[in-house]
CSV table of C-alpha atoms and ligand atoms in Angstrom, one decimal:
chain,number,residue,atom,x,y,z
A,261,MET,CA,145.5,12.4,73.7
A,262,LYS,CA,148.0,15.1,74.7
A,263,ASN,CA,147.4,17.0,77.8
A,264,GLU,CA,148.3,20.7,78.3
A,265,HIS,CA,151.7,19.9,79.8
A,266,ASP,CA,152.5,17.7,76.8
A,267,LEU,CA,151.4,20.4,74.3
A,268,GLN,CA,153.5,22.9,76.1
A,269,GLN,CA,156.6,20.6,75.7
A,270,TRP,CA,155.7,20.0,72.2
A,271,SER,CA,155.2,23.6,71.0
A,272,SER,CA,158.5,25.4,71.2
A,273,PRO,CA,158.7,28.9,72.9
A,274,SER,CA,158.0,32.0,70.8
A,275,PRO,CA,158.4,35.7,71.8
A,276,LEU,CA,155.3,37.3,73.1
A,277,SER,CA,154.9,41.1,73.5
A,278,CYS,CA,151.9,42.5,75.1
A,279,THR,CA,150.8,45.0,77.8
A,280,VAL,CA,149.6,43.7,81.2
A,281,ASN,CA,148.2,46.2,83.6
A,282,GLY,CA,149.9,49.1,81.8
A,283,GLU,CA,153.3,47.5,81.7
A,284,GLU,CA,154.9,46.3,78.5
A,285,ILE,CA,155.8,42.6,78.9
A,286,GLN,CA,158.2,40.4,76.8
A,287,LEU,CA,158.1,36.7,77.3
A,288,ASN,CA,159.3,33.6,75.6
A,289,VAL,CA,156.4,31.1,75.9
A,290,PRO,CA,154.9,28.2,73.8
A,291,GLU,CA,152.1,29.6,71.6
A,292,SER,CA,149.8,26.9,73.1
A,293,LYS,CA,150.3,28.2,76.6
A,294,ARG,CA,147.1,29.7,78.0
A,295,LEU,CA,146.9,33.3,79.2
A,296,LEU,CA,145.6,32.0,82.5
A,297,ALA,CA,149.0,30.1,83.0
A,298,ILE,CA,151.0,33.0,81.8
A,299,LEU,CA,149.4,35.4,84.2
A,300,ARG,CA,149.7,33.0,87.2
A,301,GLU,CA,153.0,31.3,86.6
A,302,ASP,CA,155.0,33.6,84.5
A,303,LEU,CA,153.8,36.9,85.9
A,304,GLU,CA,152.8,35.8,89.4
A,305,LEU,CA,149.4,37.6,89.1
A,306,SER,CA,147.3,35.0,91.0
A,307,GLY,CA,144.2,37.2,91.3
A,308,THR,CA,142.9,35.6,88.2
A,309,LYS,CA,141.4,32.4,89.4
A,310,ILE,CA,141.5,28.8,88.0
A,311,SER,CA,138.3,26.8,88.3
A,312,CYS,CA,136.6,25.0,85.4
A,313,GLU,CA,139.3,25.7,82.8
A,314,ILE,CA,136.7,25.2,80.0
A,315,GLY,CA,135.1,28.6,79.8
A,316,ARG,CA,132.0,27.9,81.9
A,317,CYS,CA,132.6,29.6,85.3
A,318,GLY,CA,134.2,33.1,84.7
A,319,ALA,CA,136.7,32.8,87.5
A,320,CYS,CA,139.5,33.5,85.1
A,321,MET,CA,137.9,36.6,83.5
A,322,VAL,CA,140.3,39.3,82.4
A,323,MET,CA,140.0,42.3,79.9
A,324,VAL,CA,141.8,42.1,76.6
A,325,ASP,CA,141.6,45.4,74.8
A,326,GLY,CA,138.7,46.4,77.2
A,327,LYS,CA,136.5,43.3,76.5
A,328,ALA,CA,136.0,40.6,79.2
A,329,VAL,CA,137.5,37.2,78.0
A,330,ASN,CA,138.2,33.9,79.7
A,331,ALA,CA,142.0,33.6,80.2
A,332,CYS,CA,141.5,29.8,80.3
A,333,LEU,CA,140.5,29.9,76.6
A,334,THR,CA,143.0,32.4,75.4
A,335,MET,CA,146.2,31.1,74.0
A,336,ALA,CA,149.6,33.1,74.1
A,337,TYR,CA,149.5,33.6,70.3
A,338,GLN,CA,146.2,35.4,70.6
A,339,CYS,CA,147.7,37.9,73.2
A,340,SER,CA,150.4,39.4,70.9
A,341,GLY,CA,150.2,43.2,70.9
A,342,LYS,CA,147.1,43.1,73.2
A,343,ASP,CA,146.3,45.3,76.2
A,344,ILE,CA,145.5,42.9,79.1
A,345,THR,CA,144.0,44.0,82.4
A,346,THR,CA,143.7,41.7,85.4
A,347,ILE,CA,142.1,42.2,88.7
A,348,GLU,CA,145.3,43.6,89.9
A,349,GLY,CA,145.2,46.3,87.3
A,350,ILE,CA,141.7,47.4,88.0
A,351,GLU,CA,142.6,49.3,91.2
A,352,GLY,CA,143.6,52.8,90.5
A,353,ARG,CA,146.3,55.0,92.0
A,354,GLU,CA,143.8,56.6,94.3
A,355,GLY,CA,142.5,53.3,95.8
A,356,LEU,CA,139.8,50.8,95.0
A,357,HIS,CA,137.9,51.0,91.7
A,358,PRO,CA,134.3,52.1,92.3
A,359,VAL,CA,133.2,48.5,91.3
A,360,GLN,CA,135.5,46.9,93.8
A,361,GLN,CA,134.2,49.5,96.5
A,362,ALA,CA,130.6,48.6,95.6
A,363,PHE,CA,131.3,44.9,96.0
A,364,LEU,CA,132.7,45.6,99.5
A,365,ASP,CA,130.0,47.9,100.5
A,366,GLU,CA,127.1,45.6,99.4
A,367,GLY,CA,128.6,42.3,100.5
A,368,GLY,CA,129.0,41.1,97.0
A,369,TYR,CA,131.2,38.2,98.0
A,370,GLN,CA,131.4,35.4,100.5
A,371,CYS,CA,134.4,33.0,99.9
A,372,GLY,CA,135.6,35.5,97.2
A,373,TYR,CA,136.7,33.0,94.6
A,374,CYS,CA,134.4,34.3,91.9
A,375,THR,CA,134.9,37.9,92.9
A,376,PRO,CA,137.9,38.9,90.7
A,377,GLY,CA,136.2,37.5,87.6
A,378,MET,CA,132.8,39.2,88.6
A,379,ILE,CA,134.5,42.5,89.1
A,380,VAL,CA,136.4,42.3,85.7
A,381,SER,CA,133.2,41.4,83.9
A,382,VAL,CA,131.2,44.3,85.5
A,383,THR,CA,134.1,46.7,84.8
A,384,ALA,CA,134.2,45.7,81.1
A,385,MET,CA,130.4,46.0,80.8
A,386,LEU,CA,130.5,49.6,82.2
A,387,LEU,CA,133.3,50.5,79.9
A,388,GLU,CA,131.2,49.6,77.0
A,389,GLN,CA,127.7,50.7,78.5
A,390,PRO,CA,127.9,52.9,81.5
A,391,ASN,CA,124.1,52.9,81.9
A,392,PRO,CA,123.1,49.3,81.2
A,393,THR,CA,119.7,47.8,81.4
A,394,LEU,CA,118.9,44.8,83.8
A,395,GLU,CA,119.0,42.6,80.7
A,396,GLU,CA,122.5,44.0,79.8
A,397,VAL,CA,123.7,43.4,83.3
A,398,GLU,CA,122.4,39.8,83.3
A,399,GLU,CA,124.0,39.2,79.9
A,400,ALA,CA,127.4,40.6,81.1
A,401,LEU,CA,127.3,38.4,84.2
A,402,SER,CA,126.0,35.2,82.4
A,403,GLY,CA,129.4,33.8,82.2
A,404,ASN,CA,130.3,34.2,85.9
A,405,LEU,CA,129.2,31.7,88.4
A,406,CYS,CA,129.0,32.2,92.1
A,407,ARG,CA,128.4,29.1,94.3
A,408,CYS,CA,128.1,31.1,97.7
A,409,THR,CA,126.2,34.3,97.6
A,410,GLY,CA,122.9,33.7,95.9
A,411,TYR,CA,123.8,36.7,93.7
A,412,GLY,CA,121.9,39.1,95.9
A,413,GLY,CA,124.9,41.1,97.1
A,414,ILE,CA,126.5,41.0,93.6
A,415,ILE,CA,123.4,42.5,91.9
A,416,ARG,CA,123.1,45.1,94.7
A,417,ALA,CA,126.8,46.0,94.1
A,418,VAL,CA,126.3,46.4,90.4
A,419,HIS,CA,123.2,48.5,90.9
A,420,ARG,CA,125.0,50.7,93.4
A,421,VAL,CA,127.8,51.4,91.0
A,422,ILE,CA,125.4,52.2,88.1
A,423,GLU,CA,123.5,54.6,90.4
A,424,GLN,CA,126.8,56.3,91.3
A,425,GLY,CA,127.6,56.7,87.6
A,426,ARG,CA,124.1,58.2,86.9
A,427,ALA,CA,124.5,60.6,89.8
A,428,GLN,CA,127.8,62.0,88.4
A,429,PRO,CA,127.5,65.2,86.4
B,588,LIG,S1,138.5,28.8,84.7
B,588,LIG,FE1,138.0,29.9,82.9
B,588,LIG,S2,135.9,30.0,82.7
B,588,LIG,FE2,136.3,28.7,84.4
B,589,LIG,S1,131.6,34.3,96.7
B,589,LIG,FE1,132.2,32.1,96.8
B,589,LIG,S2,132.0,31.5,94.7
B,589,LIG,FE2,131.2,33.5,94.7
């Protein structure tokens, strides 16, 4: 059976155009190369983490056209023309995104390895549903695993940012 390295050798590079964190990107990469590798190796965006590499942990979560997706399961050919946002693109010009600030304020992290993926998933959920129910929050985070925190701080952070959204006129 071929491993990913073999597959990359085997599939010849093709042009890829997409937008990453607001910048238009042109690359020449094998169609079988995974978005996770493109981000970390070609674009040096190491905030997107590698862990299970089979779509189970959420450490590699990014937004593609505003939806949370696992970068470890997304191939180069699926990124053509897409608008991709990584954790590095979530912070705004005026500083931390409210979701990032809420994770800081509520201690929604310990080792921090799951944190970029958690923040991407929460941000994508709030883009789609700014006032989610508890079930919708649980569903949005069902693909993100944390081995350290026990989830208490993470859930407090999510509730904090939802409450802030409700308080805005
Ligand atoms: S590394 Fe992609 S889901 Fe775990
Ligand atoms: S803070 Fe360590 S895995 Fe979540």
